[in-house]
mmCIF file of N, CA and C in Angstrom:
data_model
loop_
_atom_site.group_PDB
_atom_site.id
_atom_site.type_symbol
_atom_site.label_atom_id
_atom_site.label_comp_id
_atom_site.label_asym_id
_atom_site.label_seq_id
_atom_site.Cartn_x
_atom_site.Cartn_y
_atom_site.Cartn_z
ATOM 1 N N ALA F 27 -16.052 -79.830 70.625
ATOM 2 C CA ALA F 27 -15.230 -78.740 70.112
ATOM 3 C C ALA F 27 -15.640 -77.445 70.793
ATOM 4 N N GLY F 28 -14.656 -76.661 71.161
ATOM 5 C CA GLY F 28 -14.914 -75.396 71.843
ATOM 6 C C GLY F 28 -15.261 -74.296 70.860
ATOM 7 N N LYS F 29 -15.707 -73.233 71.408
ATOM 8 C CA LYS F 29 -16.050 -72.056 70.603
ATOM 9 C C LYS F 29 -14.770 -71.446 70.041
ATOM 10 N N ALA F 30 -14.812 -71.049 68.778
ATOM 11 C CA ALA F 30 -13.645 -70.421 68.151
ATOM 12 C C ALA F 30 -13.350 -69.086 68.830
ATOM 13 N N PRO F 31 -12.073 -68.781 69.038
ATOM 14 C CA PRO F 31 -11.742 -67.510 69.694
ATOM 15 C C PRO F 31 -12.199 -66.312 68.863
ATOM 16 N N THR F 32 -12.626 -65.290 69.558
ATOM 17 C CA THR F 32 -13.017 -64.047 68.906
ATOM 18 C C THR F 32 -11.747 -63.299 68.525
ATOM 19 N N PRO F 33 -11.582 -62.983 67.230
ATOM 20 C CA PRO F 33 -10.368 -62.261 66.839
ATOM 21 C C PRO F 33 -10.440 -60.789 67.257
ATOM 22 N N TRP F 34 -9.290 -60.239 67.517
ATOM 23 C CA TRP F 34 -9.217 -58.809 67.822
ATOM 24 C C TRP F 34 -9.546 -58.010 66.566
ATOM 25 N N ASN F 35 -10.192 -56.881 66.752
ATOM 26 C CA ASN F 35 -10.338 -55.911 65.672
ATOM 27 C C ASN F 35 -9.985 -54.550 66.263
ATOM 28 N N LEU F 36 -9.877 -53.553 65.433
ATOM 29 C CA LEU F 36 -9.433 -52.235 65.897
ATOM 30 C C LEU F 36 -10.366 -51.668 66.971
ATOM 31 N N SER F 37 -11.644 -51.803 66.771
ATOM 32 C CA SER F 37 -12.621 -51.270 67.724
ATOM 33 C C SER F 37 -12.472 -51.922 69.103
ATOM 34 N N MET F 38 -12.332 -53.243 69.128
ATOM 35 C CA MET F 38 -12.170 -53.939 70.412
ATOM 36 C C MET F 38 -10.837 -53.588 71.056
ATOM 37 N N ALA F 39 -9.791 -53.453 70.270
ATOM 38 C CA ALA F 39 -8.481 -53.107 70.818
ATOM 39 C C ALA F 39 -8.511 -51.716 71.442
ATOM 40 N N VAL F 40 -9.131 -50.761 70.756
ATOM 41 C CA VAL F 40 -9.235 -49.398 71.300
ATOM 42 C C VAL F 40 -10.072 -49.402 72.574
ATOM 43 N N ARG F 41 -11.184 -50.117 72.551
ATOM 44 C CA ARG F 41 -12.035 -50.194 73.749
ATOM 45 C C ARG F 41 -11.258 -50.788 74.911
ATOM 46 N N SER F 42 -10.530 -51.852 74.652
ATOM 47 C CA SER F 42 -9.783 -52.527 75.698
ATOM 48 C C SER F 42 -8.733 -51.608 76.320
ATOM 49 N N VAL F 43 -7.962 -50.926 75.487
ATOM 50 C CA VAL F 43 -6.942 -50.001 75.999
ATOM 51 C C VAL F 43 -7.602 -48.872 76.780
ATOM 52 N N CYS F 44 -8.730 -48.376 76.300
ATOM 53 C CA CYS F 44 -9.447 -47.310 77.018
ATOM 54 C C CYS F 44 -9.918 -47.786 78.389
ATOM 55 N N VAL F 45 -10.355 -49.041 78.485
ATOM 56 C CA VAL F 45 -10.778 -49.581 79.793
ATOM 57 C C VAL F 45 -9.582 -49.611 80.744
ATOM 58 N N PHE F 46 -8.409 -50.020 80.256
ATOM 59 C CA PHE F 46 -7.226 -50.024 81.121
ATOM 60 C C PHE F 46 -6.888 -48.608 81.589
ATOM 61 N N ILE F 47 -6.987 -47.634 80.715
ATOM 62 C CA ILE F 47 -6.696 -46.241 81.083
ATOM 63 C C ILE F 47 -7.738 -45.720 82.068
ATOM 64 N N PHE F 48 -8.986 -46.030 81.816
ATOM 65 C CA PHE F 48 -10.082 -45.649 82.705
ATOM 66 C C PHE F 48 -9.867 -46.247 84.098
ATOM 67 N N ALA F 49 -9.480 -47.523 84.138
ATOM 68 C CA ALA F 49 -9.195 -48.182 85.413
ATOM 69 C C ALA F 49 -8.066 -47.469 86.145
ATOM 70 N N GLY F 50 -7.032 -47.087 85.399
ATOM 71 C CA GLY F 50 -5.914 -46.380 86.004
ATOM 72 C C GLY F 50 -6.326 -45.055 86.607
ATOM 73 N N PHE F 51 -7.196 -44.326 85.910
ATOM 74 C CA PHE F 51 -7.682 -43.055 86.450
ATOM 75 C C PHE F 51 -8.354 -43.272 87.802
ATOM 76 N N PHE F 52 -9.207 -44.283 87.895
ATOM 77 C CA PHE F 52 -9.919 -44.524 89.153
ATOM 78 C C PHE F 52 -8.994 -45.040 90.244
ATOM 79 N N GLU F 53 -8.126 -46.000 89.925
ATOM 80 C CA GLU F 53 -7.261 -46.547 90.970
ATOM 81 C C GLU F 53 -6.198 -45.548 91.399
ATOM 82 N N ILE F 54 -5.504 -44.970 90.454
ATOM 83 C CA ILE F 54 -4.419 -44.049 90.794
ATOM 84 C C ILE F 54 -4.982 -42.752 91.357
ATOM 85 N N GLY F 55 -6.041 -42.241 90.740
ATOM 86 C CA GLY F 55 -6.666 -41.024 91.256
ATOM 87 C C GLY F 55 -7.225 -41.220 92.648
ATOM 88 N N GLY F 56 -7.878 -42.354 92.870
ATOM 89 C CA GLY F 56 -8.417 -42.638 94.198
ATOM 90 C C GLY F 56 -7.317 -42.785 95.235
ATOM 91 N N GLY F 57 -6.287 -43.525 94.888
ATOM 92 C CA GLY F 57 -5.160 -43.684 95.809
ATOM 93 C C GLY F 57 -4.471 -42.366 96.101
ATOM 94 N N TRP F 58 -4.339 -41.539 95.080
ATOM 95 C CA TRP F 58 -3.700 -40.224 95.248
ATOM 96 C C TRP F 58 -4.507 -39.339 96.192
ATOM 97 N N LEU F 59 -5.828 -39.370 96.055
ATOM 98 C CA LEU F 59 -6.668 -38.554 96.950
ATOM 99 C C LEU F 59 -6.552 -39.016 98.397
ATOM 100 N N VAL F 60 -6.536 -40.326 98.626
ATOM 101 C CA VAL F 60 -6.341 -40.838 99.989
ATOM 102 C C VAL F 60 -4.961 -40.412 100.496
ATOM 103 N N TRP F 61 -3.946 -40.536 99.667
ATOM 104 C CA TRP F 61 -2.582 -40.119 100.022
ATOM 105 C C TRP F 61 -2.565 -38.651 100.419
ATOM 106 N N GLN F 62 -3.270 -37.828 99.658
ATOM 107 C CA GLN F 62 -3.293 -36.396 99.952
ATOM 108 C C GLN F 62 -3.841 -36.118 101.346
ATOM 109 N N THR F 63 -4.853 -36.863 101.761
ATOM 110 C CA THR F 63 -5.415 -36.685 103.100
ATOM 111 C C THR F 63 -4.432 -37.155 104.164
ATOM 112 N N VAL F 64 -3.913 -38.364 103.983
ATOM 113 C CA VAL F 64 -3.067 -38.981 105.017
ATOM 114 C C VAL F 64 -1.691 -38.337 105.092
ATOM 115 N N LYS F 65 -1.070 -38.112 103.943
ATOM 116 C CA LYS F 65 0.321 -37.656 103.919
ATOM 117 C C LYS F 65 0.486 -36.146 103.783
ATOM 118 N N GLU F 66 -0.482 -35.490 103.152
ATOM 119 C CA GLU F 66 -0.327 -34.064 102.847
ATOM 120 C C GLU F 66 -1.282 -33.166 103.630
ATOM 121 N N GLY F 67 -2.096 -33.763 104.501
ATOM 122 C CA GLY F 67 -2.981 -32.975 105.349
ATOM 123 C C GLY F 67 -4.172 -32.343 104.650
ATOM 124 N N LYS F 68 -4.558 -32.869 103.496
ATOM 125 C CA LYS F 68 -5.730 -32.333 102.782
ATOM 126 C C LYS F 68 -7.001 -32.718 103.552
ATOM 127 N N PRO F 69 -8.111 -32.062 103.221
ATOM 128 C CA PRO F 69 -9.363 -32.343 103.940
ATOM 129 C C PRO F 69 -9.811 -33.804 103.824
ATOM 130 N N LEU F 70 -10.589 -34.228 104.790
ATOM 131 C CA LEU F 70 -11.063 -35.604 104.858
ATOM 132 C C LEU F 70 -11.906 -35.991 103.636
ATOM 133 N N TRP F 71 -12.569 -35.026 103.030
ATOM 134 C CA TRP F 71 -13.400 -35.366 101.871
ATOM 135 C C TRP F 71 -12.555 -35.890 100.716
ATOM 136 N N TYR F 72 -11.278 -35.527 100.657
ATOM 137 C CA TYR F 72 -10.384 -36.104 99.641
ATOM 138 C C TYR F 72 -10.347 -37.635 99.811
ATOM 139 N N ALA F 73 -10.184 -38.074 101.057
ATOM 140 C CA ALA F 73 -10.098 -39.513 101.334
ATOM 141 C C ALA F 73 -11.412 -40.209 101.015
ATOM 142 N N PHE F 74 -12.527 -39.580 101.324
ATOM 143 C CA PHE F 74 -13.819 -40.196 101.015
ATOM 144 C C PHE F 74 -14.027 -40.302 99.507
ATOM 145 N N LEU F 75 -13.696 -39.236 98.786
ATOM 146 C CA LEU F 75 -13.812 -39.270 97.329
ATOM 147 C C LEU F 75 -12.857 -40.311 96.753
ATOM 148 N N GLY F 76 -11.627 -40.334 97.270
ATOM 149 C CA GLY F 76 -10.656 -41.324 96.814
ATOM 150 C C GLY F 76 -11.125 -42.742 97.079
ATOM 151 N N SER F 77 -11.724 -42.965 98.230
ATOM 152 C CA SER F 77 -12.242 -44.302 98.556
ATOM 153 C C SER F 77 -13.356 -44.702 97.600
ATOM 154 N N ALA F 78 -14.238 -43.777 97.275
ATOM 155 C CA ALA F 78 -15.318 -44.060 96.319
ATOM 156 C C ALA F 78 -14.735 -44.393 94.940
ATOM 157 N N MET F 79 -13.690 -43.675 94.558
ATOM 158 C CA MET F 79 -13.052 -43.957 93.270
ATOM 159 C C MET F 79 -12.415 -45.344 93.266
ATOM 160 N N LEU F 80 -11.824 -45.735 94.383
ATOM 161 C CA LEU F 80 -11.214 -47.057 94.470
ATOM 162 C C LEU F 80 -12.270 -48.158 94.402
ATOM 163 N N VAL F 81 -13.424 -47.928 94.990
ATOM 164 C CA VAL F 81 -14.521 -48.895 94.876
ATOM 165 C C VAL F 81 -14.968 -48.982 93.418
ATOM 166 N N ALA F 82 -15.132 -47.843 92.765
ATOM 167 C CA ALA F 82 -15.553 -47.834 91.360
ATOM 168 C C ALA F 82 -14.535 -48.560 90.482
ATOM 169 N N TYR F 83 -13.265 -48.390 90.794
ATOM 170 C CA TYR F 83 -12.207 -49.065 90.039
ATOM 171 C C TYR F 83 -12.433 -50.577 90.006
ATOM 172 N N GLY F 84 -12.929 -51.122 91.106
ATOM 173 C CA GLY F 84 -13.167 -52.559 91.173
ATOM 174 C C GLY F 84 -14.142 -53.063 90.119
ATOM 175 N N PHE F 85 -14.979 -52.184 89.624
ATOM 176 C CA PHE F 85 -15.958 -52.573 88.611
ATOM 177 C C PHE F 85 -15.470 -52.311 87.184
ATOM 178 N N VAL F 86 -14.506 -51.431 87.045
ATOM 179 C CA VAL F 86 -14.085 -50.999 85.709
ATOM 180 C C VAL F 86 -13.515 -52.154 84.881
ATOM 181 N N ALA F 87 -12.739 -53.009 85.488
ATOM 182 C CA ALA F 87 -12.121 -54.104 84.724
ATOM 183 C C ALA F 87 -13.159 -55.005 84.064
ATOM 184 N N THR F 88 -14.340 -55.073 84.628
ATOM 185 C CA THR F 88 -15.386 -55.913 84.047
ATOM 186 C C THR F 88 -15.917 -55.348 82.733
ATOM 187 N N LEU F 89 -15.484 -54.147 82.372
ATOM 188 C CA LEU F 89 -15.905 -53.534 81.112
ATOM 189 C C LEU F 89 -15.062 -53.993 79.918
ATOM 190 N N GLN F 90 -14.067 -54.849 80.186
ATOM 191 C CA GLN F 90 -13.249 -55.364 79.079
ATOM 192 C C GLN F 90 -14.141 -56.130 78.105
ATOM 193 N N PRO F 91 -13.805 -56.086 76.800
ATOM 194 C CA PRO F 91 -14.582 -56.860 75.827
ATOM 195 C C PRO F 91 -14.613 -58.342 76.217
ATOM 196 N N ASP F 92 -15.690 -59.004 75.890
ATOM 197 C CA ASP F 92 -15.859 -60.412 76.224
ATOM 198 C C ASP F 92 -15.044 -61.269 75.266
ATOM 199 N N LEU F 93 -13.792 -61.481 75.646
ATOM 200 C CA LEU F 93 -12.849 -62.235 74.822
ATOM 201 C C LEU F 93 -12.253 -63.372 75.637
ATOM 202 N N PRO F 94 -11.753 -64.388 74.984
ATOM 203 C CA PRO F 94 -11.082 -65.459 75.728
ATOM 204 C C PRO F 94 -9.910 -64.928 76.572
ATOM 205 N N ALA F 95 -9.245 -63.888 76.108
ATOM 206 C CA ALA F 95 -8.101 -63.328 76.836
ATOM 207 C C ALA F 95 -8.529 -62.614 78.114
ATOM 208 N N ALA F 96 -9.806 -62.274 78.220
ATOM 209 C CA ALA F 96 -10.262 -61.393 79.305
ATOM 210 C C ALA F 96 -10.649 -62.142 80.576
ATOM 211 N N SER F 97 -9.812 -63.055 81.012
ATOM 212 C CA SER F 97 -10.037 -63.703 82.300
ATOM 213 C C SER F 97 -9.559 -62.758 83.405
ATOM 214 N N PHE F 98 -10.043 -62.974 84.617
ATOM 215 C CA PHE F 98 -9.677 -62.099 85.730
ATOM 216 C C PHE F 98 -8.164 -61.959 85.873
ATOM 217 N N GLY F 99 -7.467 -63.064 85.945
ATOM 218 C CA GLY F 99 -6.022 -63.015 86.169
ATOM 219 C C GLY F 99 -5.274 -62.291 85.070
ATOM 220 N N ARG F 100 -5.646 -62.545 83.817
ATOM 221 C CA ARG F 100 -4.947 -61.898 82.707
ATOM 222 C C ARG F 100 -5.272 -60.406 82.662
ATOM 223 N N VAL F 101 -6.525 -60.044 82.869
ATOM 224 C CA VAL F 101 -6.899 -58.622 82.864
ATOM 225 C C VAL F 101 -6.096 -57.867 83.914
ATOM 226 N N TYR F 102 -6.028 -58.403 85.127
ATOM 227 C CA TYR F 102 -5.321 -57.698 86.191
ATOM 228 C C TYR F 102 -3.810 -57.703 85.976
ATOM 229 N N ALA F 103 -3.273 -58.786 85.416
ATOM 230 C CA ALA F 103 -1.840 -58.820 85.123
ATOM 231 C C ALA F 103 -1.480 -57.774 84.078
ATOM 232 N N VAL F 104 -2.267 -57.714 83.009
ATOM 233 C CA VAL F 104 -1.992 -56.750 81.944
ATOM 234 C C VAL F 104 -2.202 -55.333 82.454
ATOM 235 N N TYR F 105 -3.231 -55.130 83.267
ATOM 236 C CA TYR F 105 -3.458 -53.809 83.833
ATOM 237 C C TYR F 105 -2.232 -53.334 84.613
ATOM 238 N N GLY F 106 -1.495 -54.264 85.215
ATOM 239 C CA GLY F 106 -0.302 -53.896 85.970
ATOM 240 C C GLY F 106 0.693 -53.088 85.157
ATOM 241 N N GLY F 107 0.884 -53.437 83.893
ATOM 242 C CA GLY F 107 1.786 -52.674 83.033
ATOM 243 C C GLY F 107 1.255 -51.277 82.759
ATOM 244 N N PHE F 108 -0.047 -51.183 82.530
ATOM 245 C CA PHE F 108 -0.663 -49.867 82.354
ATOM 246 C C PHE F 108 -0.533 -49.052 83.633
ATOM 247 N N PHE F 109 -0.711 -49.726 84.781
ATOM 248 C CA PHE F 109 -0.611 -49.052 86.075
ATOM 249 C C PHE F 109 0.766 -48.402 86.253
ATOM 250 N N VAL F 110 1.804 -49.097 85.874
ATOM 251 C CA VAL F 110 3.160 -48.550 85.986
ATOM 252 C C VAL F 110 3.277 -47.248 85.194
ATOM 253 N N VAL F 111 2.888 -47.291 83.924
ATOM 254 C CA VAL F 111 3.001 -46.122 83.049
ATOM 255 C C VAL F 111 2.106 -44.988 83.540
ATOM 256 N N LEU F 112 0.865 -45.318 83.879
ATOM 257 C CA LEU F 112 -0.083 -44.288 84.318
ATOM 258 C C LEU F 112 0.315 -43.683 85.666
ATOM 259 N N SER F 113 0.900 -44.472 86.543
ATOM 260 C CA SER F 113 1.366 -43.947 87.833
ATOM 261 C C SER F 113 2.483 -42.930 87.635
ATOM 262 N N TYR F 114 3.415 -43.257 86.757
ATOM 263 C CA TYR F 114 4.472 -42.295 86.446
ATOM 264 C C TYR F 114 3.892 -41.031 85.825
ATOM 265 N N ALA F 115 2.952 -41.190 84.909
ATOM 266 C CA ALA F 115 2.338 -40.014 84.274
ATOM 267 C C ALA F 115 1.607 -39.166 85.314
ATOM 268 N N TRP F 116 0.880 -39.814 86.202
ATOM 269 C CA TRP F 116 0.166 -39.080 87.262
ATOM 270 C C TRP F 116 1.165 -38.324 88.129
ATOM 271 N N GLY F 117 2.204 -39.011 88.557
ATOM 272 C CA GLY F 117 3.222 -38.370 89.386
ATOM 273 C C GLY F 117 3.872 -37.188 88.686
ATOM 274 N N ARG F 118 4.111 -37.344 87.411
ATOM 275 C CA ARG F 118 4.739 -36.262 86.633
ATOM 276 C C ARG F 118 3.844 -35.034 86.556
ATOM 277 N N TYR F 119 2.575 -35.256 86.208
ATOM 278 C CA TYR F 119 1.686 -34.117 85.964
ATOM 279 C C TYR F 119 0.991 -33.594 87.215
ATOM 280 N N MET F 120 0.805 -34.432 88.207
ATOM 281 C CA MET F 120 0.115 -33.972 89.419
ATOM 282 C C MET F 120 1.088 -33.529 90.519
ATOM 283 N N ASP F 121 2.257 -34.171 90.567
ATOM 284 C CA ASP F 121 3.197 -33.892 91.656
ATOM 285 C C ASP F 121 4.555 -33.391 91.192
ATOM 286 N N GLY F 122 4.751 -33.241 89.882
ATOM 287 C CA GLY F 122 6.026 -32.752 89.384
ATOM 288 C C GLY F 122 7.156 -33.762 89.462
ATOM 289 N N LEU F 123 6.839 -35.053 89.527
ATOM 290 C CA LEU F 123 7.856 -36.099 89.574
ATOM 291 C C LEU F 123 8.764 -36.002 88.354
ATOM 292 N N ARG F 124 10.043 -36.001 88.584
ATOM 293 C CA ARG F 124 11.014 -35.985 87.484
ATOM 294 C C ARG F 124 11.412 -37.424 87.183
ATOM 295 N N LEU F 125 11.050 -37.866 86.004
ATOM 296 C CA LEU F 125 11.355 -39.240 85.623
ATOM 297 C C LEU F 125 12.783 -39.333 85.101
ATOM 298 N N ASP F 126 13.483 -40.376 85.523
ATOM 299 C CA ASP F 126 14.828 -40.586 85.005
ATOM 300 C C ASP F 126 14.792 -41.695 83.951
ATOM 301 N N LEU F 127 15.934 -42.000 83.380
ATOM 302 C CA LEU F 127 16.005 -42.974 82.305
ATOM 303 C C LEU F 127 15.519 -44.348 82.763
ATOM 304 N N GLY F 128 15.857 -44.723 83.981
ATOM 305 C CA GLY F 128 15.406 -46.021 84.503
ATOM 306 C C GLY F 128 13.888 -46.095 84.593
ATOM 307 N N ASP F 129 13.257 -44.992 85.024
ATOM 308 C CA ASP F 129 11.791 -44.948 85.070
ATOM 309 C C ASP F 129 11.208 -45.146 83.680
ATOM 310 N N LYS F 130 11.763 -44.438 82.711
ATOM 311 C CA LYS F 130 11.230 -44.476 81.348
ATOM 312 C C LYS F 130 11.438 -45.848 80.699
ATOM 313 N N ILE F 131 12.624 -46.410 80.860
ATOM 314 C CA ILE F 131 12.888 -47.726 80.281
ATOM 315 C C ILE F 131 12.033 -48.788 80.967
ATOM 316 N N GLY F 132 11.976 -48.747 82.280
ATOM 317 C CA GLY F 132 11.182 -49.726 83.019
ATOM 318 C C GLY F 132 9.709 -49.672 82.651
ATOM 319 N N ALA F 133 9.161 -48.465 82.549
ATOM 320 C CA ALA F 133 7.743 -48.324 82.186
ATOM 321 C C ALA F 133 7.491 -48.815 80.770
ATOM 322 N N THR F 134 8.412 -48.520 79.867
ATOM 323 C CA THR F 134 8.266 -48.976 78.478
ATOM 324 C C THR F 134 8.292 -50.495 78.403
ATOM 325 N N LEU F 135 9.239 -51.111 79.101
ATOM 326 C CA LEU F 135 9.313 -52.577 79.107
ATOM 327 C C LEU F 135 8.051 -53.194 79.701
ATOM 328 N N ALA F 136 7.548 -52.595 80.779
ATOM 329 C CA ALA F 136 6.332 -53.115 81.410
ATOM 330 C C ALA F 136 5.155 -53.056 80.442
ATOM 331 N N LEU F 137 4.997 -51.920 79.773
ATOM 332 C CA LEU F 137 3.853 -51.758 78.875
ATOM 333 C C LEU F 137 3.985 -52.655 77.641
ATOM 334 N N VAL F 138 5.170 -52.702 77.052
ATOM 335 C CA VAL F 138 5.362 -53.564 75.881
ATOM 336 C C VAL F 138 5.106 -55.019 76.267
ATOM 337 N N GLY F 139 5.612 -55.417 77.408
ATOM 338 C CA GLY F 139 5.420 -56.799 77.855
ATOM 339 C C GLY F 139 3.964 -57.174 78.022
ATOM 340 N N VAL F 140 3.189 -56.322 78.654
ATOM 341 C CA VAL F 140 1.775 -56.670 78.870
ATOM 342 C C VAL F 140 0.971 -56.569 77.577
ATOM 343 N N LEU F 141 1.363 -55.685 76.665
ATOM 344 C CA LEU F 141 0.660 -55.621 75.379
ATOM 345 C C LEU F 141 0.882 -56.895 74.570
ATOM 346 N N VAL F 142 2.096 -57.444 74.633
ATOM 347 C CA VAL F 142 2.354 -58.729 73.975
ATOM 348 C C VAL F 142 1.446 -59.798 74.581
ATOM 349 N N ALA F 143 1.397 -59.854 75.900
ATOM 350 C CA ALA F 143 0.564 -60.858 76.568
ATOM 351 C C ALA F 143 -0.917 -60.674 76.228
ATOM 352 N N TRP F 144 -1.379 -59.450 76.195
ATOM 353 C CA TRP F 144 -2.801 -59.169 75.984
ATOM 354 C C TRP F 144 -3.246 -59.478 74.555
ATOM 355 N N PHE F 145 -2.473 -59.055 73.588
ATOM 356 C CA PHE F 145 -2.878 -59.201 72.195
ATOM 357 C C PHE F 145 -2.338 -60.477 71.535
ATOM 358 N N TRP F 146 -1.681 -61.326 72.316
ATOM 359 C CA TRP F 146 -1.168 -62.583 71.777
ATOM 360 C C TRP F 146 -2.345 -63.403 71.244
ATOM 361 N N PRO F 147 -2.214 -63.951 70.038
ATOM 362 C CA PRO F 147 -3.332 -64.738 69.495
ATOM 363 C C PRO F 147 -3.575 -66.007 70.332
ATOM 364 N N ARG F 148 -4.799 -66.218 70.668
ATOM 365 C CA ARG F 148 -5.186 -67.394 71.455
ATOM 366 C C ARG F 148 -6.301 -68.129 70.750
#
């Protein structure tokens, strides 16, 4: 008989969502800094800082609570929905991106979909 699954509780759910947001900050922020150097002519140190952030991002996902749901593939798949929403938010607040209805509906569907997958009882 296998080990009984660890049930979600509020503390673990909050921690898990915070890890996804933290990961988004490092991946999107790092990518944005590299973009600023390559596309916008910002100083080279932007790219170096962005590269360091992207390396750090690779470790952030491992901070997910130790749950049966937290396999590599599922963590990265679910993070994808957070990435969509966080990328739009970054674009809006850092670059003045104007989101249209399709952006908002698509991001909502992505996030709702991955939350169902993540918190589905297993």
